[in-house]
């Protein structure tokens, strides 16, 4: 919930004063262009395209002004969400990890150095499905910057080398279907490319 327009499209009316955090396990990762298989426990899998940063130093209680020292590579990724499952769990007031952290629910693009990508607070990214742009965002529109997120998360969890932080999705989320071809871009650079099976 790091982009106001996305919160509106999902009808989140709460005032957000700090980042909303959830975790995925290493079995959630989907890398190297491997296909995403729609799981049998959901009939409504949504894509959520996000900027991803890779932590490259061990850190705990990181001050926001020093957070930029803890990453130097970025990419685009997709936080797949079983929206029907998430809705039901939320309505019951239950944890919704199973709707977000299931196997292969975190598609990950190829990383590029930050100096090649550009300024972290003004990175444009977008997702194409079957050649059509379906979602686009810019880190300038984040409610909480990358450095704020790192500082916040590190209060609760020790960040380790190789940890990945997905930084939230802009408006435009929607369903994926068998046969879809997904391509994720940072600027005009394609970093993510895979199919839905």
mmCIF file with all atom_site columns, C-alpha atoms in Angstrom:
data_model
loop_
_atom_site.group_PDB
_atom_site.id
_atom_site.type_symbol
_atom_site.label_atom_id
_atom_site.label_alt_id
_atom_site.label_comp_id
_atom_site.label_asym_id
_atom_site.label_entity_id
_atom_site.label_seq_id
_atom_site.pdbx_PDB_ins_code
_atom_site.Cartn_x
_atom_site.Cartn_y
_atom_site.Cartn_z
_atom_site.occupancy
_atom_site.B_iso_or_equiv
_atom_site.pdbx_formal_charge
_atom_site.auth_seq_id
_atom_site.auth_comp_id
_atom_site.auth_asym_id
_atom_site.auth_atom_id
_atom_site.pdbx_PDB_model_num
ATOM 1   C CA . UNK A 1 1   ? 0.000   0.000   0.000   1.00 0.00 ? 1   UNK A CA 1
ATOM 2   C CA . UNK A 1 2   ? 2.715   2.443   -1.057  1.00 0.00 ? 2   UNK A CA 1
ATOM 3   C CA . UNK A 1 3   ? 0.878   4.297   -3.852  1.00 0.00 ? 3   UNK A CA 1
ATOM 4   C CA . UNK A 1 4   ? -2.245  6.351   -3.102  1.00 0.00 ? 4   UNK A CA 1
ATOM 5   C CA . UNK A 1 5   ? -3.997  5.529   -6.392  1.00 0.00 ? 5   UNK A CA 1
ATOM 6   C CA . UNK A 1 6   ? -3.561  1.785   -5.812  1.00 0.00 ? 6   UNK A CA 1
ATOM 7   C CA . UNK A 1 7   ? -4.994  2.100   -2.296  1.00 0.00 ? 7   UNK A CA 1
ATOM 8   C CA . UNK A 1 8   ? -8.009  3.849   -3.797  1.00 0.00 ? 8   UNK A CA 1
ATOM 9   C CA . UNK A 1 9   ? -8.560  1.142   -6.416  1.00 0.00 ? 9   UNK A CA 1
ATOM 10  C CA . UNK A 1 10  ? -8.555  -1.510  -3.664  1.00 0.00 ? 10  UNK A CA 1
ATOM 11  C CA . UNK A 1 11  ? -10.865 0.677   -1.511  1.00 0.00 ? 11  UNK A CA 1
ATOM 12  C CA . UNK A 1 12  ? -8.374  1.150   1.322   1.00 0.00 ? 12  UNK A CA 1
ATOM 13  C CA . UNK A 1 13  ? -9.645  4.200   3.165   1.00 0.00 ? 13  UNK A CA 1
ATOM 14  C CA . UNK A 1 14  ? -7.345  4.061   6.185   1.00 0.00 ? 14  UNK A CA 1
ATOM 15  C CA . UNK A 1 15  ? -4.802  6.797   6.780   1.00 0.00 ? 15  UNK A CA 1
ATOM 16  C CA . UNK A 1 16  ? -1.409  5.187   6.293   1.00 0.00 ? 16  UNK A CA 1
ATOM 17  C CA . UNK A 1 17  ? 1.290   6.592   8.562   1.00 0.00 ? 17  UNK A CA 1
ATOM 18  C CA . UNK A 1 18  ? 3.892   3.837   8.188   1.00 0.00 ? 18  UNK A CA 1
ATOM 19  C CA . UNK A 1 19  ? 4.689   1.162   5.609   1.00 0.00 ? 19  UNK A CA 1
ATOM 20  C CA . UNK A 1 20  ? 2.628   -2.036  5.544   1.00 0.00 ? 20  UNK A CA 1
ATOM 21  C CA . UNK A 1 21  ? 4.974   -5.021  5.588   1.00 0.00 ? 21  UNK A CA 1
ATOM 22  C CA . UNK A 1 22  ? 4.558   -8.718  4.858   1.00 0.00 ? 22  UNK A CA 1
ATOM 23  C CA . UNK A 1 23  ? 7.120   -11.388 4.056   1.00 0.00 ? 23  UNK A CA 1
ATOM 24  C CA . UNK A 1 24  ? 7.591   -14.027 1.403   1.00 0.00 ? 24  UNK A CA 1
ATOM 25  C CA . UNK A 1 25  ? 9.846   -17.068 1.741   1.00 0.00 ? 25  UNK A CA 1
ATOM 26  C CA . UNK A 1 26  ? 12.628  -18.073 -0.636  1.00 0.00 ? 26  UNK A CA 1
ATOM 27  C CA . UNK A 1 27  ? 10.252  -20.616 -2.224  1.00 0.00 ? 27  UNK A CA 1
ATOM 28  C CA . UNK A 1 28  ? 8.155   -17.653 -3.399  1.00 0.00 ? 28  UNK A CA 1
ATOM 29  C CA . UNK A 1 29  ? 10.851  -16.586 -5.862  1.00 0.00 ? 29  UNK A CA 1
ATOM 30  C CA . UNK A 1 30  ? 10.319  -17.082 -9.591  1.00 0.00 ? 30  UNK A CA 1
ATOM 31  C CA . UNK A 1 31  ? 13.487  -16.232 -11.535 1.00 0.00 ? 31  UNK A CA 1
ATOM 32  C CA . UNK A 1 32  ? 15.294  -16.630 -14.851 1.00 0.00 ? 32  UNK A CA 1
ATOM 33  C CA . UNK A 1 33  ? 12.221  -16.274 -17.049 1.00 0.00 ? 33  UNK A CA 1
ATOM 34  C CA . UNK A 1 34  ? 10.618  -19.473 -15.772 1.00 0.00 ? 34  UNK A CA 1
ATOM 35  C CA . UNK A 1 35  ? 6.858   -19.694 -16.341 1.00 0.00 ? 35  UNK A CA 1
ATOM 36  C CA . UNK A 1 36  ? 4.318   -18.888 -13.654 1.00 0.00 ? 36  UNK A CA 1
ATOM 37  C CA . UNK A 1 37  ? 1.776   -21.659 -13.142 1.00 0.00 ? 37  UNK A CA 1
ATOM 38  C CA . UNK A 1 38  ? -1.628  -20.527 -11.891 1.00 0.00 ? 38  UNK A CA 1
ATOM 39  C CA . UNK A 1 39  ? -2.257  -22.408 -8.630  1.00 0.00 ? 39  UNK A CA 1
ATOM 40  C CA . UNK A 1 40  ? -5.338  -24.560 -8.132  1.00 0.00 ? 40  UNK A CA 1
ATOM 41  C CA . UNK A 1 41  ? -6.433  -22.778 -4.929  1.00 0.00 ? 41  UNK A CA 1
ATOM 42  C CA . UNK A 1 42  ? -7.370  -19.491 -6.607  1.00 0.00 ? 42  UNK A CA 1
ATOM 43  C CA . UNK A 1 43  ? -9.468  -18.359 -9.542  1.00 0.00 ? 43  UNK A CA 1
ATOM 44  C CA . UNK A 1 44  ? -8.303  -14.733 -9.323  1.00 0.00 ? 44  UNK A CA 1
ATOM 45  C CA . UNK A 1 45  ? -4.537  -14.276 -9.456  1.00 0.00 ? 45  UNK A CA 1
ATOM 46  C CA . UNK A 1 46  ? -3.532  -10.618 -9.826  1.00 0.00 ? 46  UNK A CA 1
ATOM 47  C CA . UNK A 1 47  ? -0.226  -9.114  -10.923 1.00 0.00 ? 47  UNK A CA 1
ATOM 48  C CA . UNK A 1 48  ? 1.295   -6.270  -8.893  1.00 0.00 ? 48  UNK A CA 1
ATOM 49  C CA . UNK A 1 49  ? 4.379   -4.779  -10.561 1.00 0.00 ? 49  UNK A CA 1
ATOM 50  C CA . UNK A 1 50  ? 6.982   -3.303  -8.217  1.00 0.00 ? 50  UNK A CA 1
ATOM 51  C CA . UNK A 1 51  ? 10.463  -1.866  -8.031  1.00 0.00 ? 51  UNK A CA 1
ATOM 52  C CA . UNK A 1 52  ? 12.742  -4.309  -6.178  1.00 0.00 ? 52  UNK A CA 1
ATOM 53  C CA . UNK A 1 53  ? 15.973  -3.502  -4.351  1.00 0.00 ? 53  UNK A CA 1
ATOM 54  C CA . UNK A 1 54  ? 18.583  -6.049  -3.284  1.00 0.00 ? 54  UNK A CA 1
ATOM 55  C CA . UNK A 1 55  ? 20.202  -5.600  0.123   1.00 0.00 ? 55  UNK A CA 1
ATOM 56  C CA . UNK A 1 56  ? 23.991  -5.990  -0.035  1.00 0.00 ? 56  UNK A CA 1
ATOM 57  C CA . UNK A 1 57  ? 25.044  -5.283  3.577   1.00 0.00 ? 57  UNK A CA 1
ATOM 58  C CA . UNK A 1 58  ? 24.014  -6.661  6.945   1.00 0.00 ? 58  UNK A CA 1
ATOM 59  C CA . UNK A 1 59  ? 21.956  -4.064  8.778   1.00 0.00 ? 59  UNK A CA 1
ATOM 60  C CA . UNK A 1 60  ? 19.761  -3.502  11.841  1.00 0.00 ? 60  UNK A CA 1
ATOM 61  C CA . UNK A 1 61  ? 18.121  -0.263  12.999  1.00 0.00 ? 61  UNK A CA 1
ATOM 62  C CA . UNK A 1 62  ? 19.373  1.546   9.908   1.00 0.00 ? 62  UNK A CA 1
ATOM 63  C CA . UNK A 1 63  ? 18.885  5.313   9.979   1.00 0.00 ? 63  UNK A CA 1
ATOM 64  C CA . UNK A 1 64  ? 17.040  6.605   6.927   1.00 0.00 ? 64  UNK A CA 1
ATOM 65  C CA . UNK A 1 65  ? 19.930  8.910   6.007   1.00 0.00 ? 65  UNK A CA 1
ATOM 66  C CA . UNK A 1 66  ? 22.248  5.869   5.770   1.00 0.00 ? 66  UNK A CA 1
ATOM 67  C CA . UNK A 1 67  ? 19.822  3.481   4.051   1.00 0.00 ? 67  UNK A CA 1
ATOM 68  C CA . UNK A 1 68  ? 21.217  4.250   0.572   1.00 0.00 ? 68  UNK A CA 1
ATOM 69  C CA . UNK A 1 69  ? 24.438  2.476   1.603   1.00 0.00 ? 69  UNK A CA 1
ATOM 70  C CA . UNK A 1 70  ? 22.635  -0.869  1.851   1.00 0.00 ? 70  UNK A CA 1
ATOM 71  C CA . UNK A 1 71  ? 21.728  -1.448  -1.811  1.00 0.00 ? 71  UNK A CA 1
ATOM 72  C CA . UNK A 1 72  ? 23.198  -0.753  -5.226  1.00 0.00 ? 72  UNK A CA 1
ATOM 73  C CA . UNK A 1 73  ? 21.119  -2.895  -7.597  1.00 0.00 ? 73  UNK A CA 1
ATOM 74  C CA . UNK A 1 74  ? 17.473  -2.690  -8.638  1.00 0.00 ? 74  UNK A CA 1
ATOM 75  C CA . UNK A 1 75  ? 15.015  -4.510  -10.864 1.00 0.00 ? 75  UNK A CA 1
ATOM 76  C CA . UNK A 1 76  ? 11.301  -4.961  -11.421 1.00 0.00 ? 76  UNK A CA 1
ATOM 77  C CA . UNK A 1 77  ? 9.306   -7.802  -9.943  1.00 0.00 ? 77  UNK A CA 1
ATOM 78  C CA . UNK A 1 78  ? 5.739   -8.981  -9.617  1.00 0.00 ? 78  UNK A CA 1
ATOM 79  C CA . UNK A 1 79  ? 3.997   -9.685  -6.345  1.00 0.00 ? 79  UNK A CA 1
ATOM 80  C CA . UNK A 1 80  ? 1.376   -12.208 -7.440  1.00 0.00 ? 80  UNK A CA 1
ATOM 81  C CA . UNK A 1 81  ? -1.689  -12.154 -5.195  1.00 0.00 ? 81  UNK A CA 1
ATOM 82  C CA . UNK A 1 82  ? -4.536  -14.646 -4.882  1.00 0.00 ? 82  UNK A CA 1
ATOM 83  C CA . UNK A 1 83  ? -7.060  -11.826 -4.616  1.00 0.00 ? 83  UNK A CA 1
ATOM 84  C CA . UNK A 1 84  ? -10.095 -14.020 -3.906  1.00 0.00 ? 84  UNK A CA 1
ATOM 85  C CA . UNK A 1 85  ? -8.244  -15.741 -1.065  1.00 0.00 ? 85  UNK A CA 1
ATOM 86  C CA . UNK A 1 86  ? -6.896  -12.443 0.276   1.00 0.00 ? 86  UNK A CA 1
ATOM 87  C CA . UNK A 1 87  ? -10.396 -10.908 0.314   1.00 0.00 ? 87  UNK A CA 1
ATOM 88  C CA . UNK A 1 88  ? -11.857 -13.827 2.240   1.00 0.00 ? 88  UNK A CA 1
ATOM 89  C CA . UNK A 1 89  ? -9.043  -13.867 4.808   1.00 0.00 ? 89  UNK A CA 1
ATOM 90  C CA . UNK A 1 90  ? -9.220  -10.105 5.326   1.00 0.00 ? 90  UNK A CA 1
ATOM 91  C CA . UNK A 1 91  ? -12.977 -10.232 5.853   1.00 0.00 ? 91  UNK A CA 1
ATOM 92  C CA . UNK A 1 92  ? -12.423 -12.853 8.558   1.00 0.00 ? 92  UNK A CA 1
ATOM 93  C CA . UNK A 1 93  ? -9.669  -10.780 10.170  1.00 0.00 ? 93  UNK A CA 1
ATOM 94  C CA . UNK A 1 94  ? -7.137  -13.534 9.526   1.00 0.00 ? 94  UNK A CA 1
ATOM 95  C CA . UNK A 1 95  ? -3.490  -13.306 8.361   1.00 0.00 ? 95  UNK A CA 1
ATOM 96  C CA . UNK A 1 96  ? -3.293  -13.355 4.564   1.00 0.00 ? 96  UNK A CA 1
ATOM 97  C CA . UNK A 1 97  ? 0.231   -14.670 3.920   1.00 0.00 ? 97  UNK A CA 1
ATOM 98  C CA . UNK A 1 98  ? -1.069  -17.680 1.986   1.00 0.00 ? 98  UNK A CA 1
ATOM 99  C CA . UNK A 1 99  ? -2.618  -15.301 -0.563  1.00 0.00 ? 99  UNK A CA 1
ATOM 100 C CA . UNK A 1 100 ? 0.696   -13.479 -1.058  1.00 0.00 ? 100 UNK A CA 1
ATOM 101 C CA . UNK A 1 101 ? 3.592   -15.796 -0.148  1.00 0.00 ? 101 UNK A CA 1
ATOM 102 C CA . UNK A 1 102 ? 2.708   -18.999 -1.960  1.00 0.00 ? 102 UNK A CA 1
ATOM 103 C CA . UNK A 1 103 ? 5.356   -20.767 -4.080  1.00 0.00 ? 103 UNK A CA 1
ATOM 104 C CA . UNK A 1 104 ? 6.500   -18.756 -7.136  1.00 0.00 ? 104 UNK A CA 1
ATOM 105 C CA . UNK A 1 105 ? 4.437   -15.715 -6.144  1.00 0.00 ? 105 UNK A CA 1
ATOM 106 C CA . UNK A 1 106 ? 7.428   -13.339 -6.371  1.00 0.00 ? 106 UNK A CA 1
ATOM 107 C CA . UNK A 1 107 ? 8.542   -13.003 -9.981  1.00 0.00 ? 107 UNK A CA 1
ATOM 108 C CA . UNK A 1 108 ? 11.956  -11.340 -10.187 1.00 0.00 ? 108 UNK A CA 1
ATOM 109 C CA . UNK A 1 109 ? 13.683  -9.594  -13.076 1.00 0.00 ? 109 UNK A CA 1
ATOM 110 C CA . UNK A 1 110 ? 17.389  -9.238  -13.826 1.00 0.00 ? 110 UNK A CA 1
ATOM 111 C CA . UNK A 1 111 ? 19.164  -6.746  -11.569 1.00 0.00 ? 111 UNK A CA 1
ATOM 112 C CA . UNK A 1 112 ? 21.011  -3.714  -12.910 1.00 0.00 ? 112 UNK A CA 1
ATOM 113 C CA . UNK A 1 113 ? 23.314  -1.297  -11.051 1.00 0.00 ? 113 UNK A CA 1
ATOM 114 C CA . UNK A 1 114 ? 21.611  1.752   -9.624  1.00 0.00 ? 114 UNK A CA 1
ATOM 115 C CA . UNK A 1 115 ? 23.974  4.068   -11.516 1.00 0.00 ? 115 UNK A CA 1
ATOM 116 C CA . UNK A 1 116 ? 22.626  2.539   -14.738 1.00 0.00 ? 116 UNK A CA 1
ATOM 117 C CA . UNK A 1 117 ? 19.000  2.736   -13.603 1.00 0.00 ? 117 UNK A CA 1
ATOM 118 C CA . UNK A 1 118 ? 19.013  6.342   -12.375 1.00 0.00 ? 118 UNK A CA 1
ATOM 119 C CA . UNK A 1 119 ? 17.982  8.205   -9.237  1.00 0.00 ? 119 UNK A CA 1
ATOM 120 C CA . UNK A 1 120 ? 16.135  5.845   -6.865  1.00 0.00 ? 120 UNK A CA 1
ATOM 121 C CA . UNK A 1 121 ? 13.457  8.438   -6.094  1.00 0.00 ? 121 UNK A CA 1
ATOM 122 C CA . UNK A 1 122 ? 12.497  8.947   -9.750  1.00 0.00 ? 122 UNK A CA 1
ATOM 123 C CA . UNK A 1 123 ? 12.496  5.546   -11.459 1.00 0.00 ? 123 UNK A CA 1
ATOM 124 C CA . UNK A 1 124 ? 9.724   4.810   -13.953 1.00 0.00 ? 124 UNK A CA 1
ATOM 125 C CA . UNK A 1 125 ? 8.647   1.218   -14.473 1.00 0.00 ? 125 UNK A CA 1
ATOM 126 C CA . UNK A 1 126 ? 5.850   -0.579  -16.308 1.00 0.00 ? 126 UNK A CA 1
ATOM 127 C CA . UNK A 1 127 ? 4.379   -3.970  -17.142 1.00 0.00 ? 127 UNK A CA 1
ATOM 128 C CA . UNK A 1 128 ? 3.236   -5.167  -20.545 1.00 0.00 ? 128 UNK A CA 1
ATOM 129 C CA . UNK A 1 129 ? 0.918   -8.138  -20.957 1.00 0.00 ? 129 UNK A CA 1
ATOM 130 C CA . UNK A 1 130 ? 0.699   -9.541  -24.472 1.00 0.00 ? 130 UNK A CA 1
ATOM 131 C CA . UNK A 1 131 ? 2.364   -6.378  -25.797 1.00 0.00 ? 131 UNK A CA 1
ATOM 132 C CA . UNK A 1 132 ? -0.011  -3.916  -24.098 1.00 0.00 ? 132 UNK A CA 1
ATOM 133 C CA . UNK A 1 133 ? 1.008   -1.691  -21.168 1.00 0.00 ? 133 UNK A CA 1
ATOM 134 C CA . UNK A 1 134 ? -1.293  -2.557  -18.263 1.00 0.00 ? 134 UNK A CA 1
ATOM 135 C CA . UNK A 1 135 ? 0.481   -0.949  -15.318 1.00 0.00 ? 135 UNK A CA 1
ATOM 136 C CA . UNK A 1 136 ? 2.976   1.862   -14.897 1.00 0.00 ? 136 UNK A CA 1
ATOM 137 C CA . UNK A 1 137 ? 4.429   3.728   -11.981 1.00 0.00 ? 137 UNK A CA 1
ATOM 138 C CA . UNK A 1 138 ? 7.238   5.929   -10.765 1.00 0.00 ? 138 UNK A CA 1
ATOM 139 C CA . UNK A 1 139 ? 9.042   5.831   -7.444  1.00 0.00 ? 139 UNK A CA 1
ATOM 140 C CA . UNK A 1 140 ? 8.494   9.606   -7.177  1.00 0.00 ? 140 UNK A CA 1
ATOM 141 C CA . UNK A 1 141 ? 4.848   8.771   -6.374  1.00 0.00 ? 141 UNK A CA 1
ATOM 142 C CA . UNK A 1 142 ? 5.633   6.461   -3.447  1.00 0.00 ? 142 UNK A CA 1
ATOM 143 C CA . UNK A 1 143 ? 4.090   7.318   -0.085  1.00 0.00 ? 143 UNK A CA 1
ATOM 144 C CA . UNK A 1 144 ? 7.252   5.917   1.557   1.00 0.00 ? 144 UNK A CA 1
ATOM 145 C CA . UNK A 1 145 ? 10.612  6.148   -0.221  1.00 0.00 ? 145 UNK A CA 1
ATOM 146 C CA . UNK A 1 146 ? 12.938  3.174   -0.592  1.00 0.00 ? 146 UNK A CA 1
ATOM 147 C CA . UNK A 1 147 ? 15.177  4.561   2.147   1.00 0.00 ? 147 UNK A CA 1
ATOM 148 C CA . UNK A 1 148 ? 12.220  5.070   4.504   1.00 0.00 ? 148 UNK A CA 1
ATOM 149 C CA . UNK A 1 149 ? 11.106  1.476   3.891   1.00 0.00 ? 149 UNK A CA 1
ATOM 150 C CA . UNK A 1 150 ? 14.582  0.110   4.627   1.00 0.00 ? 150 UNK A CA 1
ATOM 151 C CA . UNK A 1 151 ? 14.832  2.146   7.827   1.00 0.00 ? 151 UNK A CA 1
ATOM 152 C CA . UNK A 1 152 ? 11.378  0.979   8.942   1.00 0.00 ? 152 UNK A CA 1
ATOM 153 C CA . UNK A 1 153 ? 11.863  -2.717  8.138   1.00 0.00 ? 153 UNK A CA 1
ATOM 154 C CA . UNK A 1 154 ? 15.274  -2.810  9.819   1.00 0.00 ? 154 UNK A CA 1
ATOM 155 C CA . UNK A 1 155 ? 13.716  -1.771  13.138  1.00 0.00 ? 155 UNK A CA 1
ATOM 156 C CA . UNK A 1 156 ? 11.978  -5.154  13.281  1.00 0.00 ? 156 UNK A CA 1
ATOM 157 C CA . UNK A 1 157 ? 14.115  -7.464  11.140  1.00 0.00 ? 157 UNK A CA 1
ATOM 158 C CA . UNK A 1 158 ? 17.856  -7.716  10.610  1.00 0.00 ? 158 UNK A CA 1
ATOM 159 C CA . UNK A 1 159 ? 18.423  -7.187  6.895   1.00 0.00 ? 159 UNK A CA 1
ATOM 160 C CA . UNK A 1 160 ? 20.825  -9.695  5.392   1.00 0.00 ? 160 UNK A CA 1
ATOM 161 C CA . UNK A 1 161 ? 22.874  -9.750  2.220   1.00 0.00 ? 161 UNK A CA 1
ATOM 162 C CA . UNK A 1 162 ? 20.643  -10.939 -0.610  1.00 0.00 ? 162 UNK A CA 1
ATOM 163 C CA . UNK A 1 163 ? 17.353  -9.926  0.998   1.00 0.00 ? 163 UNK A CA 1
ATOM 164 C CA . UNK A 1 164 ? 14.924  -8.430  -1.515  1.00 0.00 ? 164 UNK A CA 1
ATOM 165 C CA . UNK A 1 165 ? 12.533  -5.581  -0.808  1.00 0.00 ? 165 UNK A CA 1
ATOM 166 C CA . UNK A 1 166 ? 9.525   -5.223  -3.084  1.00 0.00 ? 166 UNK A CA 1
ATOM 167 C CA . UNK A 1 167 ? 8.517   -1.598  -2.632  1.00 0.00 ? 167 UNK A CA 1
ATOM 168 C CA . UNK A 1 168 ? 4.794   -1.547  -3.456  1.00 0.00 ? 168 UNK A CA 1
ATOM 169 C CA . UNK A 1 169 ? 2.638   -1.423  -6.549  1.00 0.00 ? 169 UNK A CA 1
ATOM 170 C CA . UNK A 1 170 ? 0.969   1.499   -8.347  1.00 0.00 ? 170 UNK A CA 1
ATOM 171 C CA . UNK A 1 171 ? -2.609  1.515   -9.631  1.00 0.00 ? 171 UNK A CA 1
ATOM 172 C CA . UNK A 1 172 ? -3.577  -0.780  -12.466 1.00 0.00 ? 172 UNK A CA 1
ATOM 173 C CA . UNK A 1 173 ? -3.394  -4.246  -10.911 1.00 0.00 ? 173 UNK A CA 1
ATOM 174 C CA . UNK A 1 174 ? -5.429  -6.967  -12.580 1.00 0.00 ? 174 UNK A CA 1
ATOM 175 C CA . UNK A 1 175 ? -5.770  -10.667 -13.325 1.00 0.00 ? 175 UNK A CA 1
ATOM 176 C CA . UNK A 1 176 ? -3.462  -12.950 -15.279 1.00 0.00 ? 176 UNK A CA 1
ATOM 177 C CA . UNK A 1 177 ? -4.608  -15.826 -17.462 1.00 0.00 ? 177 UNK A CA 1
ATOM 178 C CA . UNK A 1 178 ? -3.055  -18.935 -18.942 1.00 0.00 ? 178 UNK A CA 1
ATOM 179 C CA . UNK A 1 179 ? -1.114  -17.989 -22.073 1.00 0.00 ? 179 UNK A CA 1
ATOM 180 C CA . UNK A 1 180 ? -0.324  -14.421 -20.999 1.00 0.00 ? 180 UNK A CA 1
ATOM 181 C CA . UNK A 1 181 ? 3.140   -13.057 -21.800 1.00 0.00 ? 181 UNK A CA 1
ATOM 182 C CA . UNK A 1 182 ? 4.440   -10.668 -19.120 1.00 0.00 ? 182 UNK A CA 1
ATOM 183 C CA . UNK A 1 183 ? 7.286   -8.205  -19.689 1.00 0.00 ? 183 UNK A CA 1
ATOM 184 C CA . UNK A 1 184 ? 8.526   -5.835  -16.993 1.00 0.00 ? 184 UNK A CA 1
ATOM 185 C CA . UNK A 1 185 ? 10.510  -2.677  -17.755 1.00 0.00 ? 185 UNK A CA 1
ATOM 186 C CA . UNK A 1 186 ? 12.592  -0.236  -15.752 1.00 0.00 ? 186 UNK A CA 1
ATOM 187 C CA . UNK A 1 187 ? 12.542  2.846   -17.943 1.00 0.00 ? 187 UNK A CA 1
ATOM 188 C CA . UNK A 1 188 ? 12.872  1.353   -21.427 1.00 0.00 ? 188 UNK A CA 1
ATOM 189 C CA . UNK A 1 189 ? 15.059  -1.535  -20.271 1.00 0.00 ? 189 UNK A CA 1
ATOM 190 C CA . UNK A 1 190 ? 13.283  -4.900  -20.234 1.00 0.00 ? 190 UNK A CA 1
ATOM 191 C CA . UNK A 1 191 ? 14.348  -6.816  -17.110 1.00 0.00 ? 191 UNK A CA 1
ATOM 192 C CA . UNK A 1 192 ? 11.502  -9.329  -16.702 1.00 0.00 ? 192 UNK A CA 1
ATOM 193 C CA . UNK A 1 193 ? 10.068  -11.671 -19.356 1.00 0.00 ? 193 UNK A CA 1
ATOM 194 C CA . UNK A 1 194 ? 8.005   -14.812 -18.770 1.00 0.00 ? 194 UNK A CA 1
ATOM 195 C CA . UNK A 1 195 ? 4.737   -16.599 -19.572 1.00 0.00 ? 195 UNK A CA 1
ATOM 196 C CA . UNK A 1 196 ? 1.724   -17.753 -17.537 1.00 0.00 ? 196 UNK A CA 1
ATOM 197 C CA . UNK A 1 197 ? 0.881   -21.442 -17.804 1.00 0.00 ? 197 UNK A CA 1
#
